Short mmCIF file of C-alpha atoms in Angstrom, two decimals:
data_model
loop_
_atom_site.label_atom_id
_atom_site.label_comp_id
_atom_site.label_asym_id
_atom_site.label_seq_id
_atom_site.Cartn_x
_atom_site.Cartn_y
_atom_site.Cartn_z
CA MET D 245 19.89 -14.02 4.95
CA ALA D 246 19.03 -14.10 1.10
CA MET D 247 17.94 -10.82 0.08
CA GLY D 248 16.06 -11.71 -2.60
CA GLY D 249 13.92 -13.70 -0.03
CA ALA D 250 13.96 -10.46 2.39
CA ARG D 251 10.59 -10.58 4.51
CA ILE D 252 9.53 -6.68 3.98
CA THR D 253 6.44 -5.97 5.69
CA ILE D 254 4.40 -2.69 4.91
CA VAL D 255 2.03 -1.18 7.20
CA GLY D 256 -0.66 0.75 5.52
CA ALA D 257 -2.39 -0.30 2.39
CA SER D 258 -3.33 3.26 1.05
CA LEU D 259 -1.82 5.21 -2.03
CA ALA D 260 2.02 4.77 -0.13
CA GLY D 261 1.81 1.06 0.68
CA LEU D 262 0.25 0.14 -2.46
CA ARG D 263 3.05 2.10 -4.60
CA THR D 264 5.85 0.99 -2.30
CA ALA D 265 4.64 -2.78 -2.88
CA GLU D 266 4.49 -2.28 -6.57
CA ALA D 267 7.95 -0.44 -6.35
CA VAL D 268 9.60 -3.12 -4.19
CA ALA D 269 8.18 -6.01 -5.97
CA ALA D 270 9.63 -4.82 -9.19
CA ALA D 271 12.96 -4.48 -8.03
CA LEU D 272 13.43 -7.24 -5.77
CA PRO D 273 11.40 -9.90 -7.46
CA GLY D 274 12.14 -12.75 -4.77
CA ALA D 275 11.28 -10.43 -1.93
CA ARG D 276 8.17 -12.01 0.18
CA ILE D 277 6.13 -8.54 0.68
CA THR D 278 3.21 -8.15 3.15
CA LEU D 279 0.63 -5.39 2.87
CA LEU D 280 -1.39 -4.73 5.77
CA GLY D 281 -4.39 -2.42 6.00
CA ASP D 282 -6.50 -1.34 8.60
CA GLU D 283 -9.48 -0.48 6.40
CA PRO D 284 -11.85 -3.49 4.98
CA HIS D 285 -11.34 -2.00 1.54
CA ALA D 286 -8.72 -2.19 -0.87
CA PRO D 287 -6.71 0.51 -1.79
CA TYR D 288 -8.75 3.55 -3.18
CA ASN D 289 -8.10 6.75 -3.67
CA ARG D 290 -8.88 9.74 -1.29
CA PRO D 291 -8.94 13.33 -2.57
CA PRO D 292 -12.08 13.12 -4.47
CA LEU D 293 -13.89 11.86 -0.98
CA SER D 294 -14.28 15.67 0.08
CA LYS D 295 -15.16 16.73 -3.89
CA ASP D 296 -17.27 14.67 -6.53
CA VAL D 297 -17.62 11.49 -4.66
CA MET D 298 -19.15 13.49 -1.58
CA ALA D 299 -21.67 15.30 -3.94
CA ASP D 300 -22.19 12.07 -5.80
CA LEU D 301 -23.51 10.37 -2.74
CA ALA D 302 -25.22 13.02 -1.37
CA GLY D 303 -27.10 13.77 -4.41
CA GLY D 304 -27.86 10.00 -4.87
CA LEU D 305 -26.07 9.85 -8.15
CA LYS D 306 -23.92 6.76 -6.93
CA THR D 307 -24.08 3.73 -4.52
CA PRO D 308 -21.26 3.61 -1.56
CA GLN D 309 -20.59 0.39 -3.56
CA ALA D 310 -20.45 2.12 -7.02
CA ALA D 311 -18.61 4.94 -5.78
CA LEU D 312 -15.88 2.68 -3.81
CA ALA D 313 -15.48 0.76 -6.93
CA GLU D 314 -14.62 3.76 -9.22
CA LEU D 315 -12.37 4.95 -6.04
CA ALA D 316 -10.16 1.76 -6.36
CA LEU D 317 -6.22 2.15 -7.33
CA ARG D 318 -5.60 0.72 -10.30
CA SER D 319 -2.46 -2.03 -9.37
CA LYS D 320 0.24 -3.54 -11.86
CA LEU D 321 0.93 -5.81 -9.02
CA ALA D 322 0.81 -10.09 -9.20
CA PRO D 323 -1.59 -11.45 -6.98
CA GLU D 324 1.53 -13.55 -6.21
CA ALA D 325 3.84 -10.68 -5.63
CA VAL D 326 2.31 -9.77 -2.13
CA GLN D 327 0.18 -11.03 0.48
CA ILE D 328 -2.41 -8.46 0.96
CA ARG D 329 -4.20 -8.24 4.41
CA LEU D 330 -7.11 -6.09 5.06
CA GLY D 331 -8.73 -5.43 8.22
CA VAL D 332 -5.78 -5.73 10.50
CA ALA D 333 -4.19 -3.03 12.13
CA ALA D 334 -0.25 -3.17 13.62
CA GLN D 335 -0.30 -2.58 16.96
CA ALA D 336 3.62 -3.00 18.19
CA VAL D 337 7.12 -3.64 17.08
CA GLU D 338 8.70 -6.45 19.32
CA GLY D 339 12.16 -7.10 17.91
CA ASP D 340 11.98 -8.43 14.31
CA ALA D 341 8.52 -8.82 14.37
CA LEU D 342 5.16 -7.18 14.13
CA ARG D 343 2.15 -7.90 16.53
CA LEU D 344 -1.04 -7.60 14.68
CA SER D 345 -4.47 -6.68 16.17
CA ASP D 346 -5.74 -10.46 15.29
CA GLY D 347 -2.91 -11.48 18.09
CA SER D 348 -0.62 -12.90 15.34
CA LEU D 349 3.07 -12.08 15.27
CA LEU D 350 4.47 -11.42 11.66
CA ARG D 351 8.43 -11.83 11.44
CA HIS D 352 10.27 -9.19 8.68
CA ASP D 353 13.45 -8.17 7.61
CA TRP D 354 12.38 -4.83 6.54
CA LEU D 355 9.51 -2.88 7.86
CA VAL D 356 7.95 -0.15 5.98
CA ALA D 357 5.84 2.51 7.50
CA ALA D 358 3.03 3.61 5.62
CA SER D 359 0.43 3.86 8.23
CA GLY D 360 -0.51 7.64 7.17
CA ILE D 361 -2.27 10.14 9.40
CA ARG D 362 -5.74 10.46 11.01
CA PRO D 363 -7.92 13.64 11.69
CA ARG D 364 -7.08 15.33 14.66
CA ARG D 365 -10.23 16.01 16.88
CA LEU D 366 -11.24 18.67 19.45
CA PRO D 367 -10.88 17.12 23.05
CA LEU D 368 -14.15 18.08 24.03
CA PRO D 369 -17.22 15.86 24.60
CA GLY D 370 -21.05 16.45 23.26
CA ALA D 371 -22.58 16.27 19.90
CA GLU D 372 -21.21 12.89 18.97
CA PRO D 373 -24.25 11.67 16.89
CA ILE D 374 -23.45 14.52 14.80
CA ARG D 375 -19.96 14.84 15.06
CA HIS D 376 -17.69 13.64 11.64
CA VAL D 377 -14.34 13.67 10.48
CA LEU D 378 -13.00 13.20 6.45
CA ARG D 379 -10.32 10.69 5.96
CA ARG D 380 -11.71 7.57 4.98
CA PHE D 381 -14.08 6.49 2.69
CA ASP D 382 -16.79 5.43 5.15
CA ASP D 383 -16.23 9.01 6.91
CA ALA D 384 -17.10 10.41 3.25
CA ALA D 385 -20.45 8.05 3.13
CA GLY D 386 -21.49 9.08 6.62
CA LEU D 387 -20.99 13.00 6.13
CA ALA D 388 -22.63 12.67 2.60
CA ARG D 389 -25.73 11.32 4.30
CA ALA D 390 -26.15 14.65 6.43
CA LEU D 391 -25.62 16.90 3.42
CA ARG D 392 -29.37 17.65 2.49
CA PRO D 393 -30.43 20.72 0.83
CA GLY D 394 -31.38 22.91 3.35
CA ALA D 395 -29.25 21.22 6.11
CA GLN D 396 -27.22 22.97 8.55
CA LEU D 397 -23.42 22.36 8.37
CA VAL D 398 -20.97 23.69 10.67
CA VAL D 399 -17.06 22.73 9.55
CA VAL D 400 -14.47 23.36 12.19
CA GLY D 401 -11.25 24.26 10.78
CA ALA D 402 -10.76 26.07 7.13
CA GLY D 403 -7.45 23.93 5.90
CA PHE D 404 -7.94 22.29 2.41
CA ILE D 405 -10.23 19.54 3.52
CA GLY D 406 -12.69 21.99 5.74
CA CYS D 407 -12.50 24.28 2.48
CA GLU D 408 -13.39 21.80 0.16
CA ILE D 409 -16.07 20.15 2.32
CA ALA D 410 -17.89 23.70 2.44
CA ALA D 411 -17.75 24.21 -1.24
CA THR D 412 -19.28 20.78 -1.76
CA ALA D 413 -21.93 21.55 0.66
CA ARG D 414 -22.76 24.70 -0.80
CA GLY D 415 -23.29 23.07 -4.32
CA LEU D 416 -25.63 20.68 -2.57
CA GLY D 417 -27.82 23.63 -1.24
CA VAL D 418 -26.33 23.04 2.50
CA HIS D 419 -26.28 26.29 4.66
CA VAL D 420 -22.38 26.26 5.98
CA THR D 421 -20.89 27.99 8.99
CA LEU D 422 -16.79 27.42 8.66
CA ILE D 423 -15.20 28.48 11.48
CA GLU D 424 -11.14 29.12 11.48
CA PRO D 425 -8.97 30.38 14.51
CA ALA D 426 -6.21 31.74 12.26
CA ALA D 427 -7.51 34.90 10.48
CA GLN D 428 -7.90 33.67 7.13
CA PRO D 429 -8.63 30.11 5.45
CA MET D 430 -6.00 28.33 4.44
CA LEU D 431 -3.57 30.73 5.73
CA ARG D 432 -0.06 28.74 6.40
CA ALA D 433 -0.46 26.80 3.30
CA LEU D 434 -1.27 29.76 0.79
CA GLY D 435 -0.26 32.79 2.98
CA PRO D 436 -1.93 36.14 3.92
CA ARG D 437 -3.07 37.77 0.53
CA VAL D 438 -4.29 34.43 -0.98
CA ALA D 439 -5.78 33.41 1.84
CA ALA D 440 -7.71 36.91 1.82
CA ALA D 441 -9.21 36.13 -1.83
CA MET D 442 -10.34 32.52 -0.81
CA ALA D 443 -12.05 34.06 2.15
CA ALA D 444 -13.84 36.48 -0.41
CA LEU D 445 -14.62 33.55 -2.74
CA HIS D 446 -16.04 31.21 -0.03
CA ARG D 447 -18.22 34.61 1.62
CA ARG D 448 -19.53 34.94 -2.20
CA HIS D 449 -20.58 31.57 -2.42
CA GLY D 450 -22.81 32.06 0.61
CA VAL D 451 -20.54 30.41 3.24
CA THR D 452 -20.78 32.17 6.72
CA LEU D 453 -16.97 32.23 7.42
CA LEU D 454 -16.15 33.27 10.92
CA THR D 455 -12.28 33.37 11.50
CA GLY D 456 -10.17 34.08 14.41
CA ARG D 457 -12.78 32.10 16.31
CA ARG D 458 -12.86 28.78 18.10
CA VAL D 459 -15.18 26.03 19.18
CA ALA D 460 -15.49 26.27 22.76
CA GLY D 461 -17.80 23.41 23.30
CA PHE D 462 -20.47 21.02 21.83
CA GLU D 463 -24.09 21.19 22.47
CA PRO D 464 -26.66 18.59 21.51
CA GLY D 465 -27.76 20.43 18.49
CA GLY D 466 -24.27 22.31 17.66
CA VAL D 467 -21.73 24.12 18.52
CA VAL D 468 -20.51 27.12 21.15
CA LEU D 469 -17.71 29.34 19.89
CA ASP D 470 -15.37 30.87 22.37
CA ASP D 471 -17.26 34.44 22.17
CA GLY D 472 -20.07 32.75 23.16
CA GLN D 473 -21.99 32.47 19.98
CA ALA D 474 -24.19 29.36 19.49
CA ILE D 475 -24.29 28.02 16.16
CA ALA D 476 -27.27 25.02 15.57
CA ALA D 477 -25.89 22.29 12.90
CA ASP D 478 -27.61 19.30 12.06
CA ALA D 479 -23.82 17.84 11.09
CA ILE D 480 -20.47 19.00 12.76
CA VAL D 481 -17.24 18.09 10.49
CA GLU D 482 -14.15 18.42 12.53
CA ALA D 483 -11.34 19.51 9.85
CA LEU D 484 -8.60 20.62 12.16
CA GLY D 485 -5.54 18.74 10.68
CA SER D 486 -4.03 15.46 10.97
CA LEU D 487 -2.08 13.65 13.36
CA PRO D 488 0.28 10.90 11.98
CA ASN D 489 -0.37 7.12 13.06
CA VAL D 490 2.70 6.09 14.87
CA GLU D 491 1.85 4.99 17.80
CA TRP D 492 2.59 1.23 16.90
CA LEU D 493 6.24 2.34 16.48
CA ALA D 494 6.81 3.16 20.22
CA GLY D 495 9.93 1.74 21.17
CA SER D 496 11.37 0.82 17.95
CA GLY D 497 13.87 3.27 18.55
CA ALA D 498 12.62 6.00 15.69
CA ASP D 499 12.30 9.40 16.29
CA LEU D 500 8.45 9.70 16.29
CA SER D 501 8.02 13.42 17.56
CA ASP D 502 6.15 14.37 14.15
CA GLY D 503 5.68 10.97 12.23
CA VAL D 504 8.63 9.11 11.28
CA LEU D 505 11.78 10.91 10.93
CA VAL D 506 13.93 9.57 7.98
CA ASP D 507 17.13 10.42 6.25
CA PRO D 508 17.85 10.67 2.34
CA ALA D 509 17.37 7.03 1.91
CA LEU D 510 14.00 7.23 3.99
CA ILE D 511 15.40 4.75 6.81
CA ALA D 512 14.98 5.95 9.99
CA PRO D 513 17.74 6.68 12.33
CA GLY D 514 17.77 4.74 15.34
CA ALA D 515 15.41 1.80 13.51
CA PRO D 516 17.68 0.66 10.63
CA ARG D 517 15.44 -1.75 9.71
CA LEU D 518 12.45 0.72 9.49
CA LEU D 519 11.78 3.09 6.26
CA ALA D 520 8.81 5.47 6.17
CA VAL D 521 6.67 6.63 2.96
CA GLY D 522 3.72 8.89 2.26
CA ASP D 523 2.23 11.23 4.95
CA VAL D 524 3.62 9.35 7.71
CA ALA D 525 7.47 10.21 6.87
CA ARG D 526 9.46 13.52 7.80
CA PHE D 527 11.99 14.21 5.75
CA ALA D 528 14.20 17.02 4.90
CA ASN D 529 13.82 18.07 1.16
CA PRO D 530 17.56 19.72 0.01
CA LEU D 531 15.21 21.84 -2.72
CA PHE D 532 14.26 24.04 0.27
CA ASP D 533 16.41 23.79 3.23
CA ALA D 534 17.80 21.03 6.05
CA VAL D 535 14.52 21.00 8.19
CA PRO D 536 12.32 17.60 8.05
CA ARG D 537 8.99 18.15 7.16
CA ARG D 538 5.61 15.80 6.94
CA VAL D 539 4.09 16.44 3.18
CA GLU D 540 0.63 15.75 2.99
CA HIS D 541 0.25 15.81 -0.52
CA TRP D 542 -0.99 13.27 -2.81
CA CYS D 543 2.21 13.11 -5.02
CA ILE D 544 4.59 12.10 -2.29
CA PRO D 545 3.27 8.84 -1.85
CA GLY D 546 4.45 7.74 -5.02
CA LEU D 547 8.04 9.65 -5.09
CA THR D 548 8.69 7.97 -1.71
CA ALA D 549 7.65 4.62 -2.26
CA ARG D 550 10.46 4.64 -5.31
CA ARG D 551 12.78 5.91 -3.10
CA ALA D 552 11.90 3.35 -0.64
CA ALA D 553 12.29 0.32 -3.17
CA GLN D 554 15.91 2.00 -4.44
CA THR D 555 16.90 1.99 -1.01
CA LEU D 556 16.07 -1.72 -0.53
CA ALA D 557 17.27 -2.96 -3.77
CA ALA D 558 20.62 -1.25 -2.69
CA ARG D 559 20.97 -3.04 0.30
CA ALA D 560 20.35 -6.08 -1.47
CA ALA D 561 22.87 -5.62 -4.21
CA GLY D 562 25.51 -5.53 -1.48
CA GLY D 563 24.77 -2.68 0.97
CA THR D 564 26.42 -3.72 4.10
CA GLY D 565 22.82 -3.34 6.03
CA GLY D 566 23.01 -3.12 9.46
CA ALA D 567 23.69 0.18 11.14
CA GLY D 568 21.73 2.28 8.32
CA ALA D 569 24.32 4.95 8.87
CA GLU D 570 25.93 4.97 5.50
CA ALA D 571 25.26 8.46 3.49
CA PRO D 572 22.85 7.85 0.54
CA GLU D 573 24.49 8.56 -2.97
CA THR D 574 22.15 10.72 -4.21
CA PRO D 575 19.51 13.17 -2.83
CA PHE D 576 15.82 12.96 -2.40
CA ALA D 577 14.58 15.98 -3.52
CA PRO D 578 11.21 15.68 -4.68
CA LEU D 579 8.88 18.68 -6.48
CA PRO D 580 5.93 19.03 -4.26
CA SER D 581 2.60 19.82 -5.78
CA PHE D 582 -1.07 20.06 -4.71
CA TRP D 583 -4.33 20.76 -5.82
CA SER D 584 -7.63 21.31 -4.32
CA ASP D 585 -10.99 22.03 -6.27
CA GLN D 586 -13.15 24.36 -4.58
CA TYR D 587 -16.67 26.10 -6.63
CA GLY D 588 -15.12 24.80 -9.95
CA MET D 589 -12.11 26.41 -9.36
CA ARG D 590 -8.93 24.58 -9.57
CA LEU D 591 -6.04 25.69 -7.28
CA GLN D 592 -2.61 24.12 -8.40
CA ALA D 593 0.47 24.76 -6.52
CA PHE D 594 4.27 23.76 -7.53
CA GLY D 595 6.94 23.78 -4.96
CA ALA D 596 6.39 24.87 -1.31
CA PRO D 597 4.08 28.23 -0.64
CA ALA D 598 4.14 27.53 2.71
CA LEU D 599 7.56 28.39 3.37
CA ALA D 600 7.47 31.85 1.58
CA GLU D 601 7.47 35.22 3.29
CA THR D 602 6.43 36.68 0.04
CA GLN D 603 3.52 36.28 -2.66
CA THR D 604 3.72 38.20 -5.95
CA VAL D 605 0.77 38.50 -8.30
CA VAL D 606 2.62 37.21 -11.78
CA ALA D 607 -0.69 37.13 -14.21
CA GLY D 608 -4.40 38.26 -13.15
CA ASP D 609 -6.06 40.14 -10.12
CA LEU D 610 -6.90 38.36 -6.76
CA SER D 611 -9.92 40.85 -6.41
CA GLN D 612 -10.99 38.74 -9.64
CA ILE D 613 -10.86 35.37 -7.86
CA GLY D 614 -13.21 32.52 -9.10
CA GLN D 615 -13.58 34.72 -12.46
CA ALA D 616 -10.86 35.22 -14.11
CA PRO D 617 -7.29 33.32 -13.60
CA VAL D 618 -4.66 34.39 -11.15
CA ILE D 619 -1.13 33.21 -11.00
CA VAL D 620 0.86 33.80 -7.64
CA GLU D 621 4.86 33.23 -7.20
CA PHE D 622 5.98 32.54 -3.73
CA ALA D 623 9.56 33.79 -2.63
CA ARG D 624 11.52 33.23 0.52
CA ALA D 625 14.77 35.49 1.08
CA GLY D 626 14.30 36.49 -2.91
CA ARG D 627 14.56 33.13 -4.02
CA PRO D 628 11.16 31.67 -5.90
CA VAL D 629 9.91 28.65 -3.46
CA GLY D 630 6.62 27.77 -5.17
CA VAL D 631 4.08 29.46 -7.81
CA LEU D 632 0.10 28.94 -7.31
CA GLY D 633 -2.13 28.72 -10.49
CA LEU D 634 -6.10 29.62 -9.16
CA GLY D 635 -8.17 28.65 -12.17
CA ALA D 636 -4.88 29.13 -14.48
CA ALA D 637 -4.61 27.28 -17.76
CA PRO D 638 -2.28 24.58 -17.14
CA ALA D 639 0.23 25.66 -19.88
CA ASP D 640 0.33 29.12 -18.55
CA LEU D 641 1.41 27.90 -14.91
CA ALA D 642 3.99 25.58 -16.84
CA ARG D 643 5.26 28.88 -18.28
CA HIS D 644 5.55 30.49 -14.74
CA ARG D 645 6.41 26.94 -13.27
CA ALA D 646 9.84 27.39 -15.45
CA ARG D 647 11.21 30.09 -13.44
CA LEU D 648 10.44 27.91 -9.96
CA ASP D 649 12.05 25.28 -11.65
CA ALA D 650 15.26 27.16 -12.68
CA ALA D 651 15.46 28.68 -8.67
CA LEU D 652 15.27 25.09 -7.40
CA SER D 653 17.83 23.72 -9.51
CA GLN D 654 20.78 25.89 -7.87
CA PRO D 655 21.68 25.07 -4.86
CA VAL D 656 20.14 26.69 -1.61
CA PRO D 657 22.41 29.65 -0.39
CA ALA D 658 23.94 28.86 3.11
CA MET I 246 4.77 0.66 -26.22
CA LYS I 247 1.85 2.71 -26.83
CA VAL I 248 0.87 5.44 -24.49
CA HIS I 249 -2.78 6.12 -24.10
CA VAL I 250 -4.60 9.08 -22.30
CA ASP I 251 -8.18 8.72 -21.58
CA MET I 252 -9.08 12.10 -22.24
CA SER I 253 -12.57 11.77 -20.87
CA ILE I 254 -11.36 11.57 -17.32
CA CYS I 255 -7.97 13.86 -17.47
CA LEU I 256 -8.40 17.07 -15.50
CA LEU I 257 -5.03 18.42 -16.32
CA HIS I 258 -3.72 17.89 -12.94
CA GLY I 259 0.15 18.35 -15.08
CA GLN I 260 1.47 15.69 -12.72
CA CYS I 261 2.65 13.45 -16.10
CA VAL I 262 4.20 16.69 -17.15
CA ILE I 263 6.51 16.99 -14.16
CA ALA I 264 7.24 13.14 -13.97
CA ALA I 265 7.79 12.39 -17.81
CA PRO I 266 8.57 16.05 -19.51
CA GLN I 267 9.99 14.23 -22.42
CA ILE I 268 6.78 12.31 -23.19
CA PHE I 269 3.89 14.70 -21.79
CA SER I 270 3.76 18.44 -22.43
CA PHE I 271 0.91 21.52 -22.55
CA ASP I 272 0.67 23.26 -25.74
CA ASP I 273 -0.10 26.69 -26.50
CA ALA I 274 -4.04 25.91 -26.23
CA GLY I 275 -3.91 24.36 -23.21
CA GLY I 276 -4.44 20.95 -24.03
CA LEU I 277 -2.14 17.96 -22.78
CA VAL I 278 -0.38 16.66 -25.56
CA TRP I 279 1.68 13.14 -25.52
CA VAL I 280 4.26 11.15 -27.53
CA THR I 281 2.17 8.07 -28.15
CA GLU I 282 4.52 5.58 -29.09
CA ILE I 283 7.85 5.18 -26.58
CA ASP I 284 10.93 3.13 -26.64
CA ASP I 285 12.23 1.16 -23.79
CA SER I 286 14.24 3.62 -22.80
CA GLN I 287 11.22 5.79 -21.92
CA LEU I 288 9.44 3.10 -19.87
CA ALA I 289 10.33 3.95 -16.60
CA ASP I 290 9.62 7.46 -17.01
CA ALA I 291 6.08 6.85 -18.54
CA GLU I 292 5.33 4.24 -15.65
CA ALA I 293 6.28 7.39 -13.22
CA ALA I 294 3.85 9.73 -15.14
CA SER I 295 1.11 6.56 -14.75
CA ASP I 296 1.62 6.50 -11.56
CA ALA I 297 1.78 10.30 -10.59
CA CYS I 298 -2.02 10.39 -12.59
CA PRO I 299 -4.31 11.43 -9.48
CA GLU I 300 -7.39 10.32 -12.04
CA GLN I 301 -5.43 7.18 -13.54
CA ALA I 302 -6.14 8.12 -16.83
CA ILE I 303 -2.67 7.37 -18.36
CA VAL I 304 -2.43 3.65 -19.65
CA LEU I 305 0.51 2.12 -20.98
CA GLY I 306 0.42 -1.02 -23.19
#
C-alpha cells in the first residue's frame, strides 16, 4: 500500500470531521479522503443554535436558509482534496470496509470516527408532537417555530443546553419551566456554589426552576412530575445530555463503553485502523489524570483533528502500522475550555472545573452574578484545575488563568 | 502574511490567545490585540488560532 494514496474515510461531517479532513489533506497531500455526513447540510457551527440562531429564527429576523448560510463552517479544503458525501450514514464496519445507508460498501485503509453525539431522550411515550431536542440545525428550526411570545415551554434538564434554551426563550417572552433532577442547574460542570448562583440568575429572569424533580410521564399537553405535579406545555425540550454515536462500530474491536476509547495517538486499542476525534473520542488527558473521558467542548474537534492527522502522517512516514500498539512519542494534553451565554452574560471556563472538589471566588461576589464580574478558581487536592469567569473581562480572566497554566504545567502528583 | 480580525463579529472568546499566544493577546483595557504581519514560522500558530475561533473572525492572507 502506498501510504501517500491511503484511503481515509471520515465518518461525520461536522466540526471534527471537517477539521480532520483539512488536517489530513495538509499532512498527506496524496491521501484519498472521503468525508461522510448523515445530515443533508454542509458542515456548520452548532453553538449558536441554542442562542442567537434560535432567537433570530423565532423572532423572524432570519429565514432558516439565511441562518444556515451564516453558520456554514469556512474551510480551506480544496474541492479536489476530499470527496464529501452528505445525507449518507455509516451503518457497519465489514472488515476493511464500511457499509453505508445507501447500501454501498466503501473500502478504507484508515477509518476516523467523527460521528459525534445525539441527545439522550426520556424512554417515556406521549406528547410526541410537541417534544423537541436540540442538536442539529433542523432541531433548532423546529423548536424556534414553537417559541412564540406567551407560549409555555418546559425544558427537561438544566445542563448547558437546557439553560441556554431557557435563557433564549425568556428573551423571546416565552414562559419557561426548567426541570432538573439534581439539586442545582449545571451542578456537575460548575460545582455547587456557582450552580446555586446560576439558579438564582435563572429565577431572577423569570424561569420557574424545579430542582430535585424528574419527569414521570408525558400527557398530550404537558408533563407530569414525580411528585404528581402536572405542567402544561406548548412545547417540551428534552435536554438530558447526550449519547455517543458508536453503534455503527459494533464488532470493530474498539472499546465502545462510552464513545470510542483511544490512546494518546487517538488510535482505538483493539481496532488498529480506527481513530476517533471530537465529541465521540474518549481519551485520557495527562494535564489532569489517567482517566479517559469524552469532552464535549467546541475546542476539542479542532485539537483532536490535528492530532489525528499527525498520527496518520507519522505512520505514513515509516511507522510500522499494523499493531498500533507502539507508544506515542508526545503526550496529548489539550487545555479544555468552554463557554456559555445566558441572559447576556458570558460564562468562560478554562481547564476542567468538573473535576474540582473546591471552588474559590477570586474576584467579585457570586451574589452579584449577572450584575458584576465574578471569577472562580477550581481546585482538586489543592491543585488548580480550572478557572471560570462569569461576565468577566477577558483580560482579567487571562490574568487568573496564568495560575492555572502554571499548575497544569507541573506533572500530576502521583 | 497578514492577520486580520473582523472585530464586528469577534466575541472575545479568547481561543486565539490560547492557540497562538505569541500573536494574540488581551490588552489591559480588555480588548484583543494581535500581530498584524507574521512570518512563515508563525503560520501554523496563526492557522490554529483561525481554526479555534468560534466566530470564524480571523482571516489570514
